[in-house]
XYZ file of C-alpha atoms in Angstrom:
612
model
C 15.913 -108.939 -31.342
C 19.857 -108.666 -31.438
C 20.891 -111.594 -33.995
C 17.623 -111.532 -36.064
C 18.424 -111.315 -40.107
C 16.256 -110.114 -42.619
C 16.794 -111.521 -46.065
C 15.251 -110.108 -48.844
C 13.517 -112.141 -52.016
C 15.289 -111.180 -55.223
C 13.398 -110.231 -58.988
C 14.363 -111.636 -62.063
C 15.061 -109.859 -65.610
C 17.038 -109.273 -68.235
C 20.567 -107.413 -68.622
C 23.945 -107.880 -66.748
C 22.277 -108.175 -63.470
C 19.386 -110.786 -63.140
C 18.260 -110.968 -59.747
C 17.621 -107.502 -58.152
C 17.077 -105.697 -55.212
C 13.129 -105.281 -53.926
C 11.815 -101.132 -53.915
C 12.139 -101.590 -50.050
C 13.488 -103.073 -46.802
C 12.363 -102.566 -43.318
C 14.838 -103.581 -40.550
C 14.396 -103.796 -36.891
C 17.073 -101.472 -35.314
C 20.031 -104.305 -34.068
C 19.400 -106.662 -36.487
C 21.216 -107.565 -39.536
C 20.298 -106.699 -43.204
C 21.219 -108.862 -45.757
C 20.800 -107.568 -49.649
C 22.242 -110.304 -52.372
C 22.016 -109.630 -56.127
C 22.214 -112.254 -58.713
C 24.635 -111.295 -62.249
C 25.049 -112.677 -65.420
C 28.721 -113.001 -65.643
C 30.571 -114.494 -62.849
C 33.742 -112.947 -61.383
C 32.753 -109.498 -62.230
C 33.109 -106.789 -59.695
C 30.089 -104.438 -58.268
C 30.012 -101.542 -56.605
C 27.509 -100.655 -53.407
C 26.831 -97.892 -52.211
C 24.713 -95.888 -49.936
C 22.633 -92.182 -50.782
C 25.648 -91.923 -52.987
C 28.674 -92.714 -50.551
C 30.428 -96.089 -50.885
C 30.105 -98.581 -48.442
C 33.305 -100.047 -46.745
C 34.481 -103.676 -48.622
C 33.598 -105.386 -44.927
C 30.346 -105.159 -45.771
C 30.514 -106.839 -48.989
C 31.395 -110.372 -50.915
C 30.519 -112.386 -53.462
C 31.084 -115.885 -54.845
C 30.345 -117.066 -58.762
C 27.645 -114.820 -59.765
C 26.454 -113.639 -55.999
C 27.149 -110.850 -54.543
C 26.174 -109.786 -51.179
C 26.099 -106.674 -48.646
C 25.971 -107.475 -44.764
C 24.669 -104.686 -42.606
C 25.142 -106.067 -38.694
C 23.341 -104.712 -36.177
C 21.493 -101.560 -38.122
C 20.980 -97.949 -36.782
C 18.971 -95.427 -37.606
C 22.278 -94.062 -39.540
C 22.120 -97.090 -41.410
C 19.176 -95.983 -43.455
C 18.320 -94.893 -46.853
C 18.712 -95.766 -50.625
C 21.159 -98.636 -50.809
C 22.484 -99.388 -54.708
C 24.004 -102.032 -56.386
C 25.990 -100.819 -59.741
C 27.476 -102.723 -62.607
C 28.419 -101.008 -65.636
C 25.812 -98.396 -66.782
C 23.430 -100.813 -64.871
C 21.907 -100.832 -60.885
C 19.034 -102.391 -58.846
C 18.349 -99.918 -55.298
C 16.407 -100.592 -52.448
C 15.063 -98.277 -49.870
C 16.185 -99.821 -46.269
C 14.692 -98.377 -43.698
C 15.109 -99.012 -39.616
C 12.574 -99.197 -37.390
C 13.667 -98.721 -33.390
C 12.597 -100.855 -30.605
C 11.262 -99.117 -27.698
C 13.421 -99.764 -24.898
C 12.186 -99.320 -20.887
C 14.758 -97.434 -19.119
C 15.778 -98.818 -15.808
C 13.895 -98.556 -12.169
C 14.874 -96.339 -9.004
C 16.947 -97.341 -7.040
C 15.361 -98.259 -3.584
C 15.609 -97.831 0.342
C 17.735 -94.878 -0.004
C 19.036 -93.821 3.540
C 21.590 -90.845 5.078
C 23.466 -91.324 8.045
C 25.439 -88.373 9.441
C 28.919 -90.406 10.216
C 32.167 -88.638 12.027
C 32.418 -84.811 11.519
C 32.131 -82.850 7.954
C 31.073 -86.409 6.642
C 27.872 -87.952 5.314
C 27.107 -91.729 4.701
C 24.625 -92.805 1.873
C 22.738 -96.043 2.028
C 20.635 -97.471 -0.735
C 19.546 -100.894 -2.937
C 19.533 -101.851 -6.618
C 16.081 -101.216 -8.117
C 13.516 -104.272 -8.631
C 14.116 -106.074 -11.062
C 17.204 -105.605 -11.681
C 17.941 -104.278 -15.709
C 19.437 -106.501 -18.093
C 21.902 -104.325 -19.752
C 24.449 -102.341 -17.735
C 23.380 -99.464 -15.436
C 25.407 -97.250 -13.135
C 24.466 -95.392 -10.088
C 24.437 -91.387 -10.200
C 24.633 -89.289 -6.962
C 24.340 -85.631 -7.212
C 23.770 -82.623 -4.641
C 22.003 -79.608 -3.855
C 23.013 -76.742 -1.385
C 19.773 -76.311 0.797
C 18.313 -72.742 -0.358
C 19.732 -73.528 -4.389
C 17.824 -74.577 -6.948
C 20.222 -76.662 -9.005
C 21.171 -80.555 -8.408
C 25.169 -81.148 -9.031
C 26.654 -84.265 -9.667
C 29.089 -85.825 -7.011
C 29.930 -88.764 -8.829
C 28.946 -92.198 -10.241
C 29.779 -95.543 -9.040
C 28.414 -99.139 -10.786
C 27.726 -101.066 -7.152
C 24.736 -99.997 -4.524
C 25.611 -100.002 -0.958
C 27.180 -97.299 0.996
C 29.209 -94.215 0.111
C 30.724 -91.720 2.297
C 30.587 -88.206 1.203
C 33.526 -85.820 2.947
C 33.258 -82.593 3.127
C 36.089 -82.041 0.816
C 33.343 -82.734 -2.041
C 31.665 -79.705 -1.603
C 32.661 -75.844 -2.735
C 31.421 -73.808 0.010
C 30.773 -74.543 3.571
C 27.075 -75.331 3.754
C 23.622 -77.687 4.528
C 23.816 -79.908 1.371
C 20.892 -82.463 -0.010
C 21.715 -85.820 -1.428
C 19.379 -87.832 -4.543
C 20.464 -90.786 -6.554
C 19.328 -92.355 -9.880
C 19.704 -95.578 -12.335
C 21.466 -94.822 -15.689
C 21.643 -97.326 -18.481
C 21.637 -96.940 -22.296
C 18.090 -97.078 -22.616
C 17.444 -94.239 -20.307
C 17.166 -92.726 -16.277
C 15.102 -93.251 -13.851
C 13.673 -91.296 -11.625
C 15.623 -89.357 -8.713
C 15.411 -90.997 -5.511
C 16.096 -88.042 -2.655
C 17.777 -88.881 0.441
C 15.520 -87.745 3.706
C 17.451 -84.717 6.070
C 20.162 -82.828 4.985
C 24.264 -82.699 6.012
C 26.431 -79.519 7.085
C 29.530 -79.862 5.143
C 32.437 -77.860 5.290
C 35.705 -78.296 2.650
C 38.981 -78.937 3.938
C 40.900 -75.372 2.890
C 44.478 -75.444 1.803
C 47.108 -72.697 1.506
C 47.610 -72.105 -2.158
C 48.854 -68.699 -2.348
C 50.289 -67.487 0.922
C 50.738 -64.142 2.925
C 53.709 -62.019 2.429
C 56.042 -59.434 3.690
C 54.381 -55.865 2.746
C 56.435 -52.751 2.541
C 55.018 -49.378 2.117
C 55.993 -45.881 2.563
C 54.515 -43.945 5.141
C 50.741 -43.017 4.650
C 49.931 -45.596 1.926
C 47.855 -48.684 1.946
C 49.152 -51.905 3.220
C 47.318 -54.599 1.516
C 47.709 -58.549 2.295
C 45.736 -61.098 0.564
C 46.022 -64.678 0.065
C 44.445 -67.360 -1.839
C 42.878 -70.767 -0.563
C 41.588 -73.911 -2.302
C 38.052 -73.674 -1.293
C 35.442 -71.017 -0.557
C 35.900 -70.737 3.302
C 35.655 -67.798 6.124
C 38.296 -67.249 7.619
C 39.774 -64.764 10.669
C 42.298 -61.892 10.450
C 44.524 -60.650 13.625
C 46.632 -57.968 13.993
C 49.251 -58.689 16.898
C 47.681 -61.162 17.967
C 44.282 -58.886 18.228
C 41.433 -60.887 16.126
C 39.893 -58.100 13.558
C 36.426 -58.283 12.848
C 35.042 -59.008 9.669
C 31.482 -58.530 9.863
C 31.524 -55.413 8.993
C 32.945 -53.615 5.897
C 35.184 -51.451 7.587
C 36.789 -51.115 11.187
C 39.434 -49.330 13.443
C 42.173 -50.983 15.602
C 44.989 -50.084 18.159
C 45.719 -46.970 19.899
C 46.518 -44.683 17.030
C 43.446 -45.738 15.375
C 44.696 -47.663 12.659
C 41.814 -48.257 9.735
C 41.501 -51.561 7.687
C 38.996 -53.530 5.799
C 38.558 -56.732 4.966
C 37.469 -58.308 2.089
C 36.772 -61.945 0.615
C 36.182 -62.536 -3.427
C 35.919 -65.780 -4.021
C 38.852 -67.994 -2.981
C 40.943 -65.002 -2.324
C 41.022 -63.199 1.007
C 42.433 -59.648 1.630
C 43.082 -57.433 4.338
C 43.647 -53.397 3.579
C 45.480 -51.601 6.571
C 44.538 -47.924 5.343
C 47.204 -44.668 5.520
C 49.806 -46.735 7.435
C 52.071 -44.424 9.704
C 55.705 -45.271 10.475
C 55.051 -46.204 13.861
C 52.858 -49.185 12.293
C 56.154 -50.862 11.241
C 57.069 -54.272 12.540
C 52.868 -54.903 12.386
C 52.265 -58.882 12.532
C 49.804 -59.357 10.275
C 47.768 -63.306 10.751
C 44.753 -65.434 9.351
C 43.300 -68.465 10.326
C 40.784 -70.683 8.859
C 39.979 -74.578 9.375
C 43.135 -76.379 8.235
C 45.253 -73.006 7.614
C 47.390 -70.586 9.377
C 49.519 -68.144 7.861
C 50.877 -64.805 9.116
C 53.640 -62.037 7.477
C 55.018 -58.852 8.912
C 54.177 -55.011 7.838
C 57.296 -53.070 7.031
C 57.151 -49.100 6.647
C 59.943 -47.243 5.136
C 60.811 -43.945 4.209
C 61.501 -43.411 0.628
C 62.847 -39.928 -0.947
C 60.124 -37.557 -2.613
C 58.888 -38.164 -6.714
C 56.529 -36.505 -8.619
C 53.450 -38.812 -9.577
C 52.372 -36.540 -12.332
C 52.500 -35.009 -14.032
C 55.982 -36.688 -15.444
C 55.997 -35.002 -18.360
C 55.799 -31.455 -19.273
C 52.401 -30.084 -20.226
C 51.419 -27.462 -22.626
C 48.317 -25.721 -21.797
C 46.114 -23.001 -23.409
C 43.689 -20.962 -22.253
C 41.374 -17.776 -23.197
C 41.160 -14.584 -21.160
C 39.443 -14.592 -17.815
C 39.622 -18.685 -18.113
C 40.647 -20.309 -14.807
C 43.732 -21.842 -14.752
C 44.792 -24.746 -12.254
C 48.209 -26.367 -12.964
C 48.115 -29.474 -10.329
C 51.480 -31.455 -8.789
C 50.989 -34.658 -7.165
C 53.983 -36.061 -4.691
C 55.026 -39.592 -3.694
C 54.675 -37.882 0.349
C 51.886 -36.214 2.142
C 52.143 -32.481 3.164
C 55.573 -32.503 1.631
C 57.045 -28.664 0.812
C 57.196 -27.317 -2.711
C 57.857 -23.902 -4.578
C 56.410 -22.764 -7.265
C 58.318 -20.696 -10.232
C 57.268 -18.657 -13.138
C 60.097 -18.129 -15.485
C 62.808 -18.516 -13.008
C 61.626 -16.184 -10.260
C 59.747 -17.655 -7.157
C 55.725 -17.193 -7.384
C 55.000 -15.155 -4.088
C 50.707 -15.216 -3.753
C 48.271 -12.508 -4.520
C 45.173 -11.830 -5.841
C 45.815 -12.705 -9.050
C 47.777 -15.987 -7.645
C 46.774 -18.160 -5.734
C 49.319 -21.018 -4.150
C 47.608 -24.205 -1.573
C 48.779 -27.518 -0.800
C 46.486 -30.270 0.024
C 47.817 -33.773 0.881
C 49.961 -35.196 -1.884
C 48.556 -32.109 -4.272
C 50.092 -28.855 -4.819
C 48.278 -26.526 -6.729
C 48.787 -23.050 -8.365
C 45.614 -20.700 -9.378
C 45.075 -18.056 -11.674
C 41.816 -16.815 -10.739
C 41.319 -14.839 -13.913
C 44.449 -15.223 -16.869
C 45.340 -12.452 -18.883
C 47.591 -12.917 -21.792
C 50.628 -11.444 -19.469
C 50.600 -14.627 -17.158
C 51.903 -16.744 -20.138
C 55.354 -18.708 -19.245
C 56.845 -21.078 -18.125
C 56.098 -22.506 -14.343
C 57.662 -25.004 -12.066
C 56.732 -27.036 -9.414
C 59.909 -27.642 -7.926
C 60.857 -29.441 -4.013
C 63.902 -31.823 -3.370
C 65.760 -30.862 -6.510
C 62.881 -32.503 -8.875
C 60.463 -30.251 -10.988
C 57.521 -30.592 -12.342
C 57.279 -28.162 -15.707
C 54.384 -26.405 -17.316
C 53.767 -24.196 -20.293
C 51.233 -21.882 -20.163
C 49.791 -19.961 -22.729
C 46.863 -17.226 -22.380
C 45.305 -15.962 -25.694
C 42.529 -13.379 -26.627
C 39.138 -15.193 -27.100
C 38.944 -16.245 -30.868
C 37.595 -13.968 -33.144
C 34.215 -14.051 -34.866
C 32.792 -12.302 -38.035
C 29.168 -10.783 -37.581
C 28.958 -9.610 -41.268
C 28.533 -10.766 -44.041
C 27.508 -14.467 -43.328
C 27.148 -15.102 -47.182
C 29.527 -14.537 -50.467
C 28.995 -11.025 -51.483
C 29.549 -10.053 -55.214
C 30.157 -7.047 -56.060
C 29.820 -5.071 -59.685
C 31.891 -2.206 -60.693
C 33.088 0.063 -63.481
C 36.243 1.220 -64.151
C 37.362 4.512 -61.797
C 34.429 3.441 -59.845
C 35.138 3.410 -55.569
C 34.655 0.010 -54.317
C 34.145 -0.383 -50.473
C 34.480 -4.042 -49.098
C 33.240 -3.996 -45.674
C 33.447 -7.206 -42.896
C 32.327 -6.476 -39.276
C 34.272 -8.871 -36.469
C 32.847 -8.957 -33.015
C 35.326 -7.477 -31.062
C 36.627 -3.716 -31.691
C 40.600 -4.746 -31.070
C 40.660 -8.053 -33.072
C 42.877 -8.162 -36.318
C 42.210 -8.935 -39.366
C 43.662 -9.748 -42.555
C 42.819 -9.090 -46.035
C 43.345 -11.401 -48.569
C 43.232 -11.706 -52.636
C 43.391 -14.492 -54.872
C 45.205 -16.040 -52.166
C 48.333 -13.159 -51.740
C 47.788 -11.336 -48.409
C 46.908 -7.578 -49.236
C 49.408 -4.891 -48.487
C 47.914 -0.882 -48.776
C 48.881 1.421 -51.052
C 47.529 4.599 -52.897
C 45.301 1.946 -54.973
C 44.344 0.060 -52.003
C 43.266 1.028 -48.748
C 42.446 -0.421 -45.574
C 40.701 1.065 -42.630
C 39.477 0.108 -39.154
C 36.510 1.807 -37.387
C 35.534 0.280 -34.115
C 34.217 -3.570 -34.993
C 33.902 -2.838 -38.997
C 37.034 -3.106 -40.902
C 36.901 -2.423 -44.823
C 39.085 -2.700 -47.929
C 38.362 0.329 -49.998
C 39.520 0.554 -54.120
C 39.353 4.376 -54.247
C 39.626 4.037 -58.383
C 38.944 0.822 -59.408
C 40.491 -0.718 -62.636
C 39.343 -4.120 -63.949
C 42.864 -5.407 -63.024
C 41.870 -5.173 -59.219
C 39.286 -7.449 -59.630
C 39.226 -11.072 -58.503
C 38.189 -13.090 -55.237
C 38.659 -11.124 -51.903
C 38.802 -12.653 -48.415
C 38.810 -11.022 -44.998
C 40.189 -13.290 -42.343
C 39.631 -13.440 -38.840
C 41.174 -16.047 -36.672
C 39.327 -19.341 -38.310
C 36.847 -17.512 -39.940
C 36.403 -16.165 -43.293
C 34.350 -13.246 -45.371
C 34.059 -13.989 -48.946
C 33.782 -11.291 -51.950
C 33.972 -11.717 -55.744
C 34.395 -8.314 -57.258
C 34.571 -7.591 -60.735
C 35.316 -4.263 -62.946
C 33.658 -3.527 -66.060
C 35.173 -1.103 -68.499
C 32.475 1.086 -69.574
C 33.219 3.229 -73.018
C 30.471 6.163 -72.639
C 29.572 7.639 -69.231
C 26.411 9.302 -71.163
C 23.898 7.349 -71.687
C 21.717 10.255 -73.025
C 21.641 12.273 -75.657
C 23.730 10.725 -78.046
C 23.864 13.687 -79.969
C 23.611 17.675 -80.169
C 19.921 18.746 -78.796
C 17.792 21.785 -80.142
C 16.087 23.863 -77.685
C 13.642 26.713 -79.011
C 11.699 28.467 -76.043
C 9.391 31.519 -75.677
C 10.923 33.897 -72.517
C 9.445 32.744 -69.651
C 8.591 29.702 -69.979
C 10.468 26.822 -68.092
C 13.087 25.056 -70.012
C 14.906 21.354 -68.327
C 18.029 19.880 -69.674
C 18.082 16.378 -69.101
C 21.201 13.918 -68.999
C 21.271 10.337 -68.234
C 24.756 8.456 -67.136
C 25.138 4.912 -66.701
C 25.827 5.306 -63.108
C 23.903 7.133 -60.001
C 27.116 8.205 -57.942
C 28.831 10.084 -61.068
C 29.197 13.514 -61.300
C 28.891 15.879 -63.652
C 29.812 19.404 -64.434
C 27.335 21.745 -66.036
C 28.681 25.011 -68.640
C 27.350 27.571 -70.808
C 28.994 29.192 -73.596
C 32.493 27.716 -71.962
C 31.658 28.878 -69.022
C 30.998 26.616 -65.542
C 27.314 28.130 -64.624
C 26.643 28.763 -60.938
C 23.068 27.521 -59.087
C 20.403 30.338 -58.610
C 16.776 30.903 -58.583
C 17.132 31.187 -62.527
C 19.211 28.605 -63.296
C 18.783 25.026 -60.809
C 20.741 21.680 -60.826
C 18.917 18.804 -59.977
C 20.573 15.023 -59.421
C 17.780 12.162 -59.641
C 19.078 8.515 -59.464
C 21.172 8.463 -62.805
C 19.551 11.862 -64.363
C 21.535 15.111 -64.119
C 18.967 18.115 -64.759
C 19.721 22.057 -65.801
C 16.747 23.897 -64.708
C 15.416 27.205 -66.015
C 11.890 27.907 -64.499
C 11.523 31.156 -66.312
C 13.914 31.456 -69.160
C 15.376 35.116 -70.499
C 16.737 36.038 -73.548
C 20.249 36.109 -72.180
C 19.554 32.657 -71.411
C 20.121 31.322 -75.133
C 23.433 30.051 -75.594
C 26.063 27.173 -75.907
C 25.445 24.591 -72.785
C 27.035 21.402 -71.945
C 26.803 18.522 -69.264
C 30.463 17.441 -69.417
C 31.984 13.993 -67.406
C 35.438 13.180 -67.741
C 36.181 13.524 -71.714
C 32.641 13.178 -72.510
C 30.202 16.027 -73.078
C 26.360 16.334 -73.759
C 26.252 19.874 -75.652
C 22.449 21.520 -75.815
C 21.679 24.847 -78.262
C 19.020 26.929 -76.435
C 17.730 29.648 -78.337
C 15.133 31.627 -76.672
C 12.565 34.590 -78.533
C 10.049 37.030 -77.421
C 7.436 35.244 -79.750
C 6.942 31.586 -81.502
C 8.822 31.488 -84.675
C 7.605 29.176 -87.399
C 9.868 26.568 -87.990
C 11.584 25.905 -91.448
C 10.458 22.134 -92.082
C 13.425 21.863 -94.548
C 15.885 21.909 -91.579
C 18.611 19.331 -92.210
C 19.947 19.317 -88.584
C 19.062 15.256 -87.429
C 18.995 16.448 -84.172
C 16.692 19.294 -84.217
C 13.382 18.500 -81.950
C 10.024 19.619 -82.775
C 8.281 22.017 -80.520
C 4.740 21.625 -79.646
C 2.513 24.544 -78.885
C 1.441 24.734 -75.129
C -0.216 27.643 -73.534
C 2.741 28.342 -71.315
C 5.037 24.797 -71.065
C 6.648 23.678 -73.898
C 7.847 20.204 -74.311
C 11.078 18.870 -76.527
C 10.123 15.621 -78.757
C 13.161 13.941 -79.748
C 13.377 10.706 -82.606
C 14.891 8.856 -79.442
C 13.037 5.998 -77.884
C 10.052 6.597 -75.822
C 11.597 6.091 -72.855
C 14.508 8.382 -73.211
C 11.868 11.045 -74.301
C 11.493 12.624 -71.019
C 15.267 13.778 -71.347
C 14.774 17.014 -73.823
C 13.585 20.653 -72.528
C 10.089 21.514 -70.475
C-alpha cells in the first residue's frame, strides 16, 4: 500500500475559487493524499489548513491558478476537516484514514537451555517461519521460579545463542527463561525455555566495614553495603557467627549479637560491649567479598543524657512525683540535692539507681517539698524545679448568674460555696477587687463564703464576682430607692368599737423583713393577752381581742420617719353616727352581733387592712 496516491476529482462554480474540494476523502493509512483546487486569478496566495490549525508550507504549492496540498504517508493524526481559504471564500473536505490491519510477527522457534560453566546459562533458539518483512527484534525476559512476574533481560536483533551470567540476576536464585518476536506491527507469542538455571550475582564491596569505637556497655554495630542481594557470613576472631537465627551468644564472657540483612546492606550488632571486648576482629565473607575491621572500647568521662536542660515541674497534693537522670555510664554514682543540702532517704523520699537511671521519689508531695533539686556526680548537675500546689479550687454554688433586687438600707447577702473549707477566695466588683469595710463585709464559714451589704445604698450596686482559682460566681445586684415604707393606710384611720369586741390594726409595708414599732398615745405599747402583735409576710397587725374603754386612744405603726396613726374610740353602746362628718378618712361601721368590721374607700384589696 506504501506509495499508493489518492487524487481527488474537483467541482466547478462560480467565485474566486472554481474548482473545489469534494465533501469527503478516504485514505488508506501510508498512502499519500493529494487535494488540488482550481482559482480564478493566478498568482494569488491560499491558505490550508486543518480543524483550524495551519498546515506547514511543505505540504503545499501551486503553479498559475493550481494550488495543491501533499499529505505523504497519512496517519490516523492526519485526519479531519481539511480547508482551502481565499479571501472571505473556502472549499473543505472531510479526509478521513482508514488503517490496514497488519499481522504481527511469528514465535520464534526451537528454543533450547543449556546449563554452560558455573552461575551461567546458554540460550539456543531460531528465527520464526517465515521470516517478517519489516524489522523485528528478539526479547528475552526472566522469571524467579516461585514469582509470578516475567522481567526483561534484554533484547538483541540476531537468533542464535546467548549466554546469561549470573551477574544478570538480583538475588541468588532458580530463574526461568522465555523469548518473543517484536516488530511494529505487534508480539508474538512467548516461547518458554524447558528447565530452569540456579544463578547467583557476582557481589561487590560498595560500602565497606569500619573501625567501631564505643564506650563500655553500648552497642557495637558494623554494617556494610554490597552490590547485589547476597548471604553472606560473619566471624568474630576468626569464630564464624551464625545467622540463622535472630539472635545468638559468643565467647567466654557471653558476648550477645545479632545479625541482620535489609536489602543490600548487612549488619552485625555486638550488644552491651564490655572493655575486655576491645581489640575484637570483627569479619564477613560472601562470594567475591571479604572485608573485616576491628572493635575498639574506650572509656569516656560521665554526661548527663537528659535531661540537659532544666525542667520546671508542677504538681497537686498527694501527686507522685518522679524526677528521672539518665548518665552516659552504667551504675555510675550520683547525689541528689534539694536546695543545697544532700537528700538523705525516708519515707517521704525515696532515692534508687537503676542502670544509666537515677531516680528520686516523692511518694506523696505536699506543698513543703517545693525547691529546687539536683542530680549532681562528677562535677555535672542535672537541675529541677519543683513546685507542689493545693488541688485547684472549684465552686459548688451558684452554677448560674444570680440577680439580686434590693431597696435602699436593705441587707444584701451574696453567698458562693467552694468545695474545699481552706480555699481562698476573692471578691470582686465591676472589675476592682473588694476590700471590707463597715459598708462591706466579708465572711467565711466552713465551704460558704459571702459578701454581705449590711445597709445597702443604690451606689453599691453593680456586677459582683466571687473568684476561685479559674472559676467564677456571677451576681448583678441592684438598689432601688423606695420613697414610702407604708404601703397602707395612706392616711389617718377611724376606729369606733363597742367594749369587748375584737378590734385589728392592720399595716402593710413594701417589704416582708422590715420592722416596725407599734405606740399609743406616744407611748411604745408592750405585748399581752389584751393587746397582740402579729407579723404576716408584709402585714404588721395590733391586736385587741376584747377591747376596754381605756383602750381608746392615739396609736401609731411607725418605720423610720414614716408613721401610720389610727384613732380608736371605744363606748359601752353603738352610737349613731353623724352622716355629715367631713373627716375623708372616717370608715363606716357595720352592725355585727359581736365583730365589727372597718370599710374603708380604699381598694378592695387593701380592705382587709382596717379594724375587726
Amino acid at each position: 500500500m506504501r506509495g499508493r496516491v489518492r487524487t481527488v476529482a474537483n467541482v466547478t462554480v462560480k467565485g474566486p475559487i472554481l474548482k473545489r474540494l469534494p465533501r469527503k476523502l478516504d485514505v488508506f493509512e501510508g498512502e499519500n493524499a493529494v487535494l488540488l483546487v482550481e482559482t480564478r486569478e493566478a498568482g494569488v496566495e491560499g491558505r490550508w489548513s486543518r480543524d483550524g490549525e495551519d498546515l506547514p508550507a511543505t505540504c503545499q504549492s501551486s503553479s498559475g491558478h493550481m494550488h495543491a496540498l501533499v499529505l505523504p504517508g497519512v496517519t490516523r493524526e492526519d485526519a479531519g476537516e481539511v480547508t482551502f481559504s481565499l479571501g472571505n471564500s473556502r472549499t473543505t473536505t472531510l479526509l478521513r484514514v482508514k488503517c490496514i490491519k497488519h499481522n504481527p510477527p511469528g514465535p520464534p522457534v526451537l528454543a533450547e537451555m543449556f546449563k554452560g560453566h558455573r552461575n551461567t546459562v546458554l540460550l539456543t533458539w531460531k528465527p520464526p517461519d517465515p521470516t517478517p518483512e519489516t524489522p523485528f527484534i528478539y526479547r528475552l525476559e526472566r522469571q524467579e521460579v516461585g514469582s509470578e512476574d516475567w522481567v526483561q533481560c534484554f533484547s538483541i536483533e540476531k537468533a542464535g545463542a546467548v549466554e546469561v551470567p549470573g551477574d544478570c540476576v538480583p538475588t541468588e536464585g532458580d530463574y526461568r527463561f522465555r523469548v518473543c518476536t517484536v516488530s511494529e506491527h505487534g508480539r508474538s507469542p512467548h516461547v518458554v525455555f524447558h528447565g530452569s538455571a540456579h544463578l547467583v550475582p557476582t557481589a561487590r564491596l560498595v560500602a565497606g566495614l569500619e573501625e567501631v569505637q564505643v564506650y563500655d556497655g553500648e552497642d557495637a554495630v558494623f554494617s556494610l553495603d554490597l552490590s547485589t542481594v547476597i548471604q553472606g557470613t560473619w566471624f568474630l576472631n576468626g569464630e564464624e557467627l551464625k545467622s540463622n537465627e535472630p539472635e545468638g551468644q559468643v565467647g567466654p564472657g557471653p558476648l550477645r549479637y545479632r545479625v541482620e540483612q535489609h536489602g543490600l546492606q548487612h549488619r552485625l550488632i555486638l550488644q552491651a560491649v564490655r572493655h575486655q571486648d576491645s581489640g575484637a576482629l570483627i569479619g564477613f565473607s560472601c562470594p567475591g567479598v571479604q572485608d573485616s575491621a576491628a572493635l575498639t572500647i574506650q572509656e569516656s568521662p560521665v554526661h548527663i543524657l537528659s535531661p540537659q536542660d532544666k525542667v520546671s515541674l508542677t504538681f497537686t497534693t498527694s501527686d507522685r512525683v518522679v524526677l528521672t537522670c539518665e548518665l552516659s555510664r552504667v551504675d555510675f554514682p550520683a547525689s541528689w540535692y534539694k536546695d543545697g543540702q544532700q537528700v538523705e532517704e525516708s519515707e517521704s523520699v525515696v532515692v534508687k539507681m537503676d542502670g544509666r537511671k537515677h531516680r528520686l521519689i516523692l511518694p506523696e508531695a505536699q506543698v513543703q517539698d517545693s525547691g529546687e533539686f539536683e542530680c549532681r556526680t562528677e562535677g555535672i548537675s542535672a537541675f529541677f524545679s519543683v513546685t507542689v500546689q493545693d488541688p485547684p479550687v472549684h465552686i459548688v454554688a451558684p452554677r448560674e448568674h444570680v440577680f439580686v433586687h434590693a431597696i435602699t438600707s436593705e441587707c444584701v447577702m451574696l453567698t458562693c460555696e467552694v468545695d474545699r473549707e481552706d480555699a481562698p477566695v476573692h471578691w470582686f466588683k465591676d472589675g476592682q477587687e473588694v476590700e471590707e469595710s463597715d459598708f462591706v463585709l466579708l465572711e467565711s464559714e466552713g465551704p460558704h463564703r459571702r459578701l454581705v451589704l449590711p445597709s445597702a445604698q443604690p451606689s453599691v450596686g453593680g456586677e459582683f464576682q466571687c473568684v476561685a482559682g479559674d472559676e467564677r460566681a456571677y451576681f448583678t445586684v441592684t438598689i432601688t430607692d423606695v420613697s414610702s415604707w407604708i404601703v397602707y393606710p395612706s392616711g389617718k384611720v377611724y376606729v369606733a368599737a363597742v367594749r369587748l369586741e375584737r378590734v385589728v390594726l392592720t399595716c402593710e409595708l413594701c417589704r416582708p423583713w422590715a420592722e416596725v414599732r407599734w405606740t399609743k398615745d406616744g407611748e411604745e405599747v408592750v405585748e399581752s393577752p389584751a393587746l397582740l402583735l402579729q407579723k404576716e409576710d408584709t402585714v404588721r397587725r395590733l391586736v385587741l381581742p376584747a377591747v376596754q374603754l381605756e383602750d381608746s386612744g392615739e396609736y401609731l405603726c411607725e418605720i423610720d420617719d414614716e408613721s401610720a396613726s389610727f384613732t380608736v374610740t371605744v363606748t359601752e353602746s353603738y352610737q349613731s353616727q353623724d352622716s355629715s362628718n367631713n373627716n375623708p378618712e372616717l370608715c363606716i361601721l357595720l352592725k355585727k352581733p359581736k365583730t365589727r368590721r372597718l370599710w374603708s374607700r380604699f381598694p378592695p384589696w387593701r380592705r382587709t387592712a382596717g379594724a375587726e
